[in-house]
Amino acid sequence: MKKLILSLLVVICSCASSNEEQDKKEILALMKHQESDWSRHDLDCFMLGYWKSDSLKFQGKKGITYGWKQTLEKYKKSYPYEEDTGKLKFKIRSISRIESNSYYVMGEYHLTREVGNADGIFMIIFKKIKGEWKIIADTSC
């Protein structure tokens, strides 16, 4: 009986670990797409990684923005031209599970631009919504 329970625990732990690894791969793939979208100055596609909801929260240097549409408008106002967006590169420092369908990602962003490079840090919260990973909260500064 003890062997059966131990075997079941090993299987359960393996599944949880493999699900977590798959979740992390999917989140990192989404962020890779965002790097590419941003670097092409395609802010509409970049925003596909965000939860399209009025409940989305974005905290930047100038305060908090609520809502997907408002966040997109702020990006478009702050980065109107391709030379403003430049080339984006994320450096992931930590990705950790919060609960079964939520993770936080901490790291750095680096923009290489002719108008001057920009660097900062971020903490993003991802949640799986309708089978897709979406950013529900973003703190970038």
PDB file of N, CA and C in Angstrom, residues 63-136:
ATOM      1  N   GLY A  63       2.073  56.519 -13.562  1.00  0.00           N
ATOM      2  CA  GLY A  63       0.885  56.112 -12.827  1.00  0.00           C
ATOM      3  C   GLY A  63       0.249  54.862 -13.406  1.00  0.00           C
ATOM      4  N   ILE A  64      -0.975  54.609 -12.982  1.00  0.00           N
ATOM      5  CA  ILE A  64      -1.674  53.385 -13.381  1.00  0.00           C
ATOM      6  C   ILE A  64      -2.689  53.689 -14.477  1.00  0.00           C
ATOM      7  N   THR A  65      -2.748  52.786 -15.429  1.00  0.00           N
ATOM      8  CA  THR A  65      -3.730  52.853 -16.509  1.00  0.00           C
ATOM      9  C   THR A  65      -4.622  51.636 -16.380  1.00  0.00           C
ATOM     10  N   TYR A  66      -5.922  51.852 -16.460  1.00  0.00           N
ATOM     11  CA  TYR A  66      -6.891  50.759 -16.380  1.00  0.00           C
ATOM     12  C   TYR A  66      -7.474  50.514 -17.754  1.00  0.00           C
ATOM     13  N   GLY A  67      -7.515  49.252 -18.156  1.00  0.00           N
ATOM     14  CA  GLY A  67      -8.190  48.875 -19.388  1.00  0.00           C
ATOM     15  C   GLY A  67      -7.262  48.644 -20.566  1.00  0.00           C
ATOM     16  N   TRP A  68      -7.680  47.684 -21.404  1.00  0.00           N
ATOM     17  CA  TRP A  68      -6.909  47.306 -22.585  1.00  0.00           C
ATOM     18  C   TRP A  68      -6.840  48.462 -23.585  1.00  0.00           C
ATOM     19  N   LYS A  69      -7.971  49.048 -23.898  1.00  0.00           N
ATOM     20  CA  LYS A  69      -8.008  50.122 -24.894  1.00  0.00           C
ATOM     21  C   LYS A  69      -7.176  51.322 -24.440  1.00  0.00           C
ATOM     22  N   GLN A  70      -7.292  51.682 -23.178  1.00  0.00           N
ATOM     23  CA  GLN A  70      -6.547  52.816 -22.650  1.00  0.00           C
ATOM     24  C   GLN A  70      -5.040  52.541 -22.669  1.00  0.00           C
ATOM     25  N   THR A  71      -4.661  51.295 -22.393  1.00  0.00           N
ATOM     26  CA  THR A  71      -3.247  50.923 -22.417  1.00  0.00           C
ATOM     27  C   THR A  71      -2.707  51.005 -23.843  1.00  0.00           C
ATOM     28  N   LEU A  72      -3.464  50.496 -24.812  1.00  0.00           N
ATOM     29  CA  LEU A  72      -3.051  50.585 -26.214  1.00  0.00           C
ATOM     30  C   LEU A  72      -2.908  52.057 -26.635  1.00  0.00           C
ATOM     31  N   GLU A  73      -3.889  52.886 -26.279  1.00  0.00           N
ATOM     32  CA  GLU A  73      -3.834  54.307 -26.631  1.00  0.00           C
ATOM     33  C   GLU A  73      -2.608  54.978 -26.020  1.00  0.00           C
ATOM     34  N   LYS A  74      -2.284  54.621 -24.787  1.00  0.00           N
ATOM     35  CA  LYS A  74      -1.106  55.198 -24.121  1.00  0.00           C
ATOM     36  C   LYS A  74       0.174  54.776 -24.840  1.00  0.00           C
ATOM     37  N   TYR A  75       0.264  53.498 -25.227  1.00  0.00           N
ATOM     38  CA  TYR A  75       1.425  53.031 -25.983  1.00  0.00           C
ATOM     39  C   TYR A  75       1.543  53.804 -27.300  1.00  0.00           C
ATOM     40  N   LYS A  76       0.435  53.953 -28.010  1.00  0.00           N
ATOM     41  CA  LYS A  76       0.475  54.638 -29.302  1.00  0.00           C
ATOM     42  C   LYS A  76       0.861  56.110 -29.157  1.00  0.00           C
ATOM     43  N   LYS A  77       0.434  56.727 -28.077  1.00  0.00           N
ATOM     44  CA  LYS A  77       0.785  58.130 -27.832  1.00  0.00           C
ATOM     45  C   LYS A  77       2.268  58.258 -27.461  1.00  0.00           C
ATOM     46  N   SER A  78       2.750  57.349 -26.638  1.00  0.00           N
ATOM     47  CA  SER A  78       4.141  57.410 -26.169  1.00  0.00           C
ATOM     48  C   SER A  78       5.145  56.925 -27.208  1.00  0.00           C
ATOM     49  N   TYR A  79       4.704  56.059 -28.126  1.00  0.00           N
ATOM     50  CA  TYR A  79       5.595  55.465 -29.134  1.00  0.00           C
ATOM     51  C   TYR A  79       4.956  55.601 -30.516  1.00  0.00           C
ATOM     52  N   PRO A  80       4.827  56.839 -31.022  1.00  0.00           N
ATOM     53  CA  PRO A  80       4.075  57.050 -32.258  1.00  0.00           C
ATOM     54  C   PRO A  80       4.775  56.548 -33.527  1.00  0.00           C
ATOM     55  N   TYR A  81       6.086  56.458 -33.506  1.00  0.00           N
ATOM     56  CA  TYR A  81       6.823  56.096 -34.712  1.00  0.00           C
ATOM     57  C   TYR A  81       7.731  54.897 -34.459  1.00  0.00           C
ATOM     58  N   GLU A  82       8.124  54.257 -35.551  1.00  0.00           N
ATOM     59  CA  GLU A  82       8.975  53.075 -35.448  1.00  0.00           C
ATOM     60  C   GLU A  82      10.286  53.386 -34.726  1.00  0.00           C
ATOM     61  N   GLU A  83      10.825  54.575 -34.947  1.00  0.00           N
ATOM     62  CA  GLU A  83      12.078  54.920 -34.257  1.00  0.00           C
ATOM     63  C   GLU A  83      11.870  55.072 -32.746  1.00  0.00           C
ATOM     64  N   ASP A  84      10.639  55.274 -32.312  1.00  0.00           N
ATOM     65  CA  ASP A  84      10.343  55.364 -30.883  1.00  0.00           C
ATOM     66  C   ASP A  84      10.291  53.977 -30.233  1.00  0.00           C
ATOM     67  N   THR A  85       9.721  53.007 -30.945  1.00  0.00           N
ATOM     68  CA  THR A  85       9.649  51.658 -30.372  1.00  0.00           C
ATOM     69  C   THR A  85      11.001  50.963 -30.430  1.00  0.00           C
ATOM     70  N   GLY A  86      11.738  51.133 -31.537  1.00  0.00           N
ATOM     71  CA  GLY A  86      13.044  50.487 -31.642  1.00  0.00           C
ATOM     72  C   GLY A  86      12.930  48.976 -31.622  1.00  0.00           C
ATOM     73  N   LYS A  87      13.980  48.347 -31.135  1.00  0.00           N
ATOM     74  CA  LYS A  87      14.035  46.879 -31.035  1.00  0.00           C
ATOM     75  C   LYS A  87      13.956  46.488 -29.564  1.00  0.00           C
ATOM     76  N   LEU A  88      12.986  45.637 -29.244  1.00  0.00           N
ATOM     77  CA  LEU A  88      12.741  45.224 -27.852  1.00  0.00           C
ATOM     78  C   LEU A  88      13.391  43.880 -27.564  1.00  0.00           C
ATOM     79  N   LYS A  89      13.993  43.809 -26.395  1.00  0.00           N
ATOM     80  CA  LYS A  89      14.547  42.543 -25.916  1.00  0.00           C
ATOM     81  C   LYS A  89      14.209  42.416 -24.436  1.00  0.00           C
ATOM     82  N   PHE A  90      13.612  41.275 -24.070  1.00  0.00           N
ATOM     83  CA  PHE A  90      13.332  40.977 -22.672  1.00  0.00           C
ATOM     84  C   PHE A  90      14.454  40.119 -22.107  1.00  0.00           C
ATOM     85  N   LYS A  91      14.775  40.340 -20.846  1.00  0.00           N
ATOM     86  CA  LYS A  91      15.672  39.457 -20.112  1.00  0.00           C
ATOM     87  C   LYS A  91      14.877  38.968 -18.902  1.00  0.00           C
ATOM     88  N   ILE A  92      14.529  37.697 -18.922  1.00  0.00           N
ATOM     89  CA  ILE A  92      13.694  37.116 -17.868  1.00  0.00           C
ATOM     90  C   ILE A  92      14.583  36.742 -16.681  1.00  0.00           C
ATOM     91  N   ARG A  93      14.192  37.239 -15.516  1.00  0.00           N
ATOM     92  CA  ARG A  93      14.936  36.948 -14.285  1.00  0.00           C
ATOM     93  C   ARG A  93      14.256  35.862 -13.457  1.00  0.00           C
ATOM     94  N   SER A  94      12.909  35.831 -13.512  1.00  0.00           N
ATOM     95  CA  SER A  94      12.171  34.861 -12.709  1.00  0.00           C
ATOM     96  C   SER A  94      10.795  34.663 -13.316  1.00  0.00           C
ATOM     97  N   ILE A  95      10.367  33.424 -13.333  1.00  0.00           N
ATOM     98  CA  ILE A  95       8.994  33.102 -13.716  1.00  0.00           C
ATOM     99  C   ILE A  95       8.490  32.078 -12.703  1.00  0.00           C
ATOM    100  N   SER A  96       7.439  32.445 -11.997  1.00  0.00           N
ATOM    101  CA  SER A  96       6.973  31.611 -10.889  1.00  0.00           C
ATOM    102  C   SER A  96       5.466  31.466 -10.905  1.00  0.00           C
ATOM    103  N   ARG A  97       5.039  30.286 -10.540  1.00  0.00           N
ATOM    104  CA  ARG A  97       3.618  29.978 -10.468  1.00  0.00           C
ATOM    105  C   ARG A  97       3.016  30.637  -9.231  1.00  0.00           C
ATOM    106  N   ILE A  98       1.873  31.274  -9.426  1.00  0.00           N
ATOM    107  CA  ILE A  98       1.127  31.849  -8.310  1.00  0.00           C
ATOM    108  C   ILE A  98       0.083  30.836  -7.857  1.00  0.00           C
ATOM    109  N   GLU A  99      -0.660  30.319  -8.836  1.00  0.00           N
ATOM    110  CA  GLU A  99      -1.635  29.256  -8.628  1.00  0.00           C
ATOM    111  C   GLU A  99      -1.729  28.494  -9.940  1.00  0.00           C
ATOM    112  N   SER A 100      -2.647  27.565 -10.053  1.00  0.00           N
ATOM    113  CA  SER A 100      -2.675  26.656 -11.204  1.00  0.00           C
ATOM    114  C   SER A 100      -2.785  27.374 -12.552  1.00  0.00           C
ATOM    115  N   ASN A 101      -3.414  28.526 -12.605  1.00  0.00           N
ATOM    116  CA  ASN A 101      -3.577  29.192 -13.896  1.00  0.00           C
ATOM    117  C   ASN A 101      -3.005  30.610 -13.907  1.00  0.00           C
ATOM    118  N   SER A 102      -2.045  30.882 -13.010  1.00  0.00           N
ATOM    119  CA  SER A 102      -1.451  32.213 -12.929  1.00  0.00           C
ATOM    120  C   SER A 102       0.037  32.131 -12.622  1.00  0.00           C
ATOM    121  N   TYR A 103       0.794  33.029 -13.264  1.00  0.00           N
ATOM    122  CA  TYR A 103       2.236  33.130 -13.036  1.00  0.00           C
ATOM    123  C   TYR A 103       2.629  34.593 -12.975  1.00  0.00           C
ATOM    124  N   TYR A 104       3.743  34.863 -12.311  1.00  0.00           N
ATOM    125  CA  TYR A 104       4.331  36.184 -12.449  1.00  0.00           C
ATOM    126  C   TYR A 104       5.685  36.024 -13.119  1.00  0.00           C
ATOM    127  N   VAL A 105       6.022  37.031 -13.913  1.00  0.00           N
ATOM    128  CA  VAL A 105       7.295  37.057 -14.620  1.00  0.00           C
ATOM    129  C   VAL A 105       7.981  38.368 -14.256  1.00  0.00           C
ATOM    130  N   MET A 106       9.228  38.261 -13.798  1.00  0.00           N
ATOM    131  CA  MET A 106      10.020  39.444 -13.473  1.00  0.00           C
ATOM    132  C   MET A 106      11.219  39.484 -14.400  1.00  0.00           C
ATOM    133  N   GLY A 107      11.574  40.693 -14.810  1.00  0.00           N
ATOM    134  CA  GLY A 107      12.728  40.791 -15.672  1.00  0.00           C
ATOM    135  C   GLY A 107      13.060  42.215 -16.043  1.00  0.00           C
ATOM    136  N   GLU A 108      13.808  42.325 -17.122  1.00  0.00           N
ATOM    137  CA  GLU A 108      14.251  43.612 -17.647  1.00  0.00           C
ATOM    138  C   GLU A 108      13.802  43.729 -19.095  1.00  0.00           C
ATOM    139  N   TYR A 109      13.600  44.968 -19.518  1.00  0.00           N
ATOM    140  CA  TYR A 109      13.387  45.216 -20.943  1.00  0.00           C
ATOM    141  C   TYR A 109      14.475  46.160 -21.425  1.00  0.00           C
ATOM    142  N   HIS A 110      14.839  45.976 -22.684  1.00  0.00           N
ATOM    143  CA  HIS A 110      15.864  46.812 -23.303  1.00  0.00           C
ATOM    144  C   HIS A 110      15.364  47.232 -24.677  1.00  0.00           C
ATOM    145  N   LEU A 111      15.294  48.539 -24.899  1.00  0.00           N
ATOM    146  CA  LEU A 111      14.926  49.080 -26.199  1.00  0.00           C
ATOM    147  C   LEU A 111      16.175  49.683 -26.833  1.00  0.00           C
ATOM    148  N   THR A 112      16.519  49.192 -28.004  1.00  0.00           N
ATOM    149  CA  THR A 112      17.627  49.752 -28.769  1.00  0.00           C
ATOM    150  C   THR A 112      17.009  50.644 -29.831  1.00  0.00           C
ATOM    151  N   ARG A 113      17.305  51.971 -29.742  1.00  0.00           N
ATOM    152  CA  ARG A 113      16.638  52.935 -30.623  1.00  0.00           C
ATOM    153  C   ARG A 113      17.613  54.015 -31.070  1.00  0.00           C
ATOM    154  N   GLU A 114      17.342  54.555 -32.265  1.00  0.00           N
ATOM    155  CA  GLU A 114      18.128  55.686 -32.760  1.00  0.00           C
ATOM    156  C   GLU A 114      17.877  56.931 -31.916  1.00  0.00           C
ATOM    157  N   VAL A 115      16.682  57.077 -31.347  1.00  0.00           N
ATOM    158  CA  VAL A 115      16.343  58.253 -30.544  1.00  0.00           C
ATOM    159  C   VAL A 115      16.882  58.135 -29.111  1.00  0.00           C
ATOM    160  N   GLY A 116      17.612  57.063 -28.842  1.00  0.00           N
ATOM    161  CA  GLY A 116      18.165  56.829 -27.505  1.00  0.00           C
ATOM    162  C   GLY A 116      17.612  55.549 -26.916  1.00  0.00           C
ATOM    163  N   ASN A 117      18.492  54.750 -26.403  1.00  0.00           N
ATOM    164  CA  ASN A 117      18.083  53.474 -25.820  1.00  0.00           C
ATOM    165  C   ASN A 117      17.299  53.695 -24.533  1.00  0.00           C
ATOM    166  N   ALA A 118      16.492  52.730 -24.190  1.00  0.00           N
ATOM    167  CA  ALA A 118      15.722  52.791 -22.948  1.00  0.00           C
ATOM    168  C   ALA A 118      15.765  51.413 -22.294  1.00  0.00           C
ATOM    169  N   ASP A 119      15.929  51.412 -21.006  1.00  0.00           N
ATOM    170  CA  ASP A 119      15.999  50.168 -20.237  1.00  0.00           C
ATOM    171  C   ASP A 119      15.126  50.308 -19.007  1.00  0.00           C
ATOM    172  N   GLY A 120      14.631  49.193 -18.529  1.00  0.00           N
ATOM    173  CA  GLY A 120      13.824  49.220 -17.317  1.00  0.00           C
ATOM    174  C   GLY A 120      13.575  47.821 -16.810  1.00  0.00           C
ATOM    175  N   ILE A 121      12.722  47.766 -15.814  1.00  0.00           N
ATOM    176  CA  ILE A 121      12.366  46.486 -15.202  1.00  0.00           C
ATOM    177  C   ILE A 121      10.857  46.311 -15.265  1.00  0.00           C
ATOM    178  N   PHE A 122      10.416  45.066 -15.101  1.00  0.00           N
ATOM    179  CA  PHE A 122       8.977  44.796 -15.123  1.00  0.00           C
ATOM    180  C   PHE A 122       8.638  43.622 -14.225  1.00  0.00           C
ATOM    181  N   MET A 123       7.377  43.598 -13.837  1.00  0.00           N
ATOM    182  CA  MET A 123       6.758  42.419 -13.234  1.00  0.00           C
ATOM    183  C   MET A 123       5.385  42.301 -13.867  1.00  0.00           C
ATOM    184  N   ILE A 124       5.154  41.180 -14.507  1.00  0.00           N
ATOM    185  CA  ILE A 124       3.925  40.933 -15.253  1.00  0.00           C
ATOM    186  C   ILE A 124       3.210  39.746 -14.629  1.00  0.00           C
ATOM    187  N   ILE A 125       1.896  39.841 -14.542  1.00  0.00           N
ATOM    188  CA  ILE A 125       1.098  38.702 -14.078  1.00  0.00           C
ATOM    189  C   ILE A 125       0.317  38.147 -15.266  1.00  0.00           C
ATOM    190  N   PHE A 126       0.515  36.871 -15.527  1.00  0.00           N
ATOM    191  CA  PHE A 126      -0.188  36.148 -16.585  1.00  0.00           C
ATOM    192  C   PHE A 126      -1.263  35.279 -15.958  1.00  0.00           C
ATOM    193  N   LYS A 127      -2.384  35.193 -16.663  1.00  0.00           N
ATOM    194  CA  LYS A 127      -3.459  34.290 -16.250  1.00  0.00           C
ATOM    195  C   LYS A 127      -3.972  33.584 -17.501  1.00  0.00           C
ATOM    196  N   LYS A 128      -4.283  32.314 -17.361  1.00  0.00           N
ATOM    197  CA  LYS A 128      -4.843  31.567 -18.484  1.00  0.00           C
ATOM    198  C   LYS A 128      -6.340  31.842 -18.525  1.00  0.00           C
ATOM    199  N   ILE A 129      -6.773  32.472 -19.620  1.00  0.00           N
ATOM    200  CA  ILE A 129      -8.168  32.862 -19.802  1.00  0.00           C
ATOM    201  C   ILE A 129      -8.662  32.246 -21.101  1.00  0.00           C
ATOM    202  N   LYS A 130      -9.710  31.455 -21.011  1.00  0.00           N
ATOM    203  CA  LYS A 130     -10.272  30.769 -22.182  1.00  0.00           C
ATOM    204  C   LYS A 130      -9.186  30.024 -22.968  1.00  0.00           C
ATOM    205  N   GLY A 131      -8.285  29.364 -22.234  1.00  0.00           N
ATOM    206  CA  GLY A 131      -7.257  28.536 -22.851  1.00  0.00           C
ATOM    207  C   GLY A 131      -6.041  29.289 -23.369  1.00  0.00           C
ATOM    208  N   GLU A 132      -5.963  30.604 -23.153  1.00  0.00           N
ATOM    209  CA  GLU A 132      -4.829  31.408 -23.637  1.00  0.00           C
ATOM    210  C   GLU A 132      -4.208  32.188 -22.489  1.00  0.00           C
ATOM    211  N   TRP A 133      -2.881  32.293 -22.513  1.00  0.00           N
ATOM    212  CA  TRP A 133      -2.186  33.102 -21.521  1.00  0.00           C
ATOM    213  C   TRP A 133      -2.329  34.567 -21.892  1.00  0.00           C
ATOM    214  N   LYS A 134      -2.731  35.363 -20.908  1.00  0.00           N
ATOM    215  CA  LYS A 134      -2.915  36.809 -21.111  1.00  0.00           C
ATOM    216  C   LYS A 134      -2.288  37.555 -19.939  1.00  0.00           C
ATOM    217  N   ILE A 135      -1.743  38.717 -20.224  1.00  0.00           N
ATOM    218  CA  ILE A 135      -1.228  39.594 -19.181  1.00  0.00           C
ATOM    219  C   ILE A 135      -2.428  40.303 -18.572  1.00  0.00           C
ATOM    220  N   ILE A 136      -2.590  40.159 -17.256  1.00  0.00           N
ATOM    221  CA  ILE A 136      -3.708  40.835 -16.586  1.00  0.00           C
ATOM    222  C   ILE A 136      -3.230  42.037 -15.780  1.00  0.00           C
TER     223      ILE A 136
END
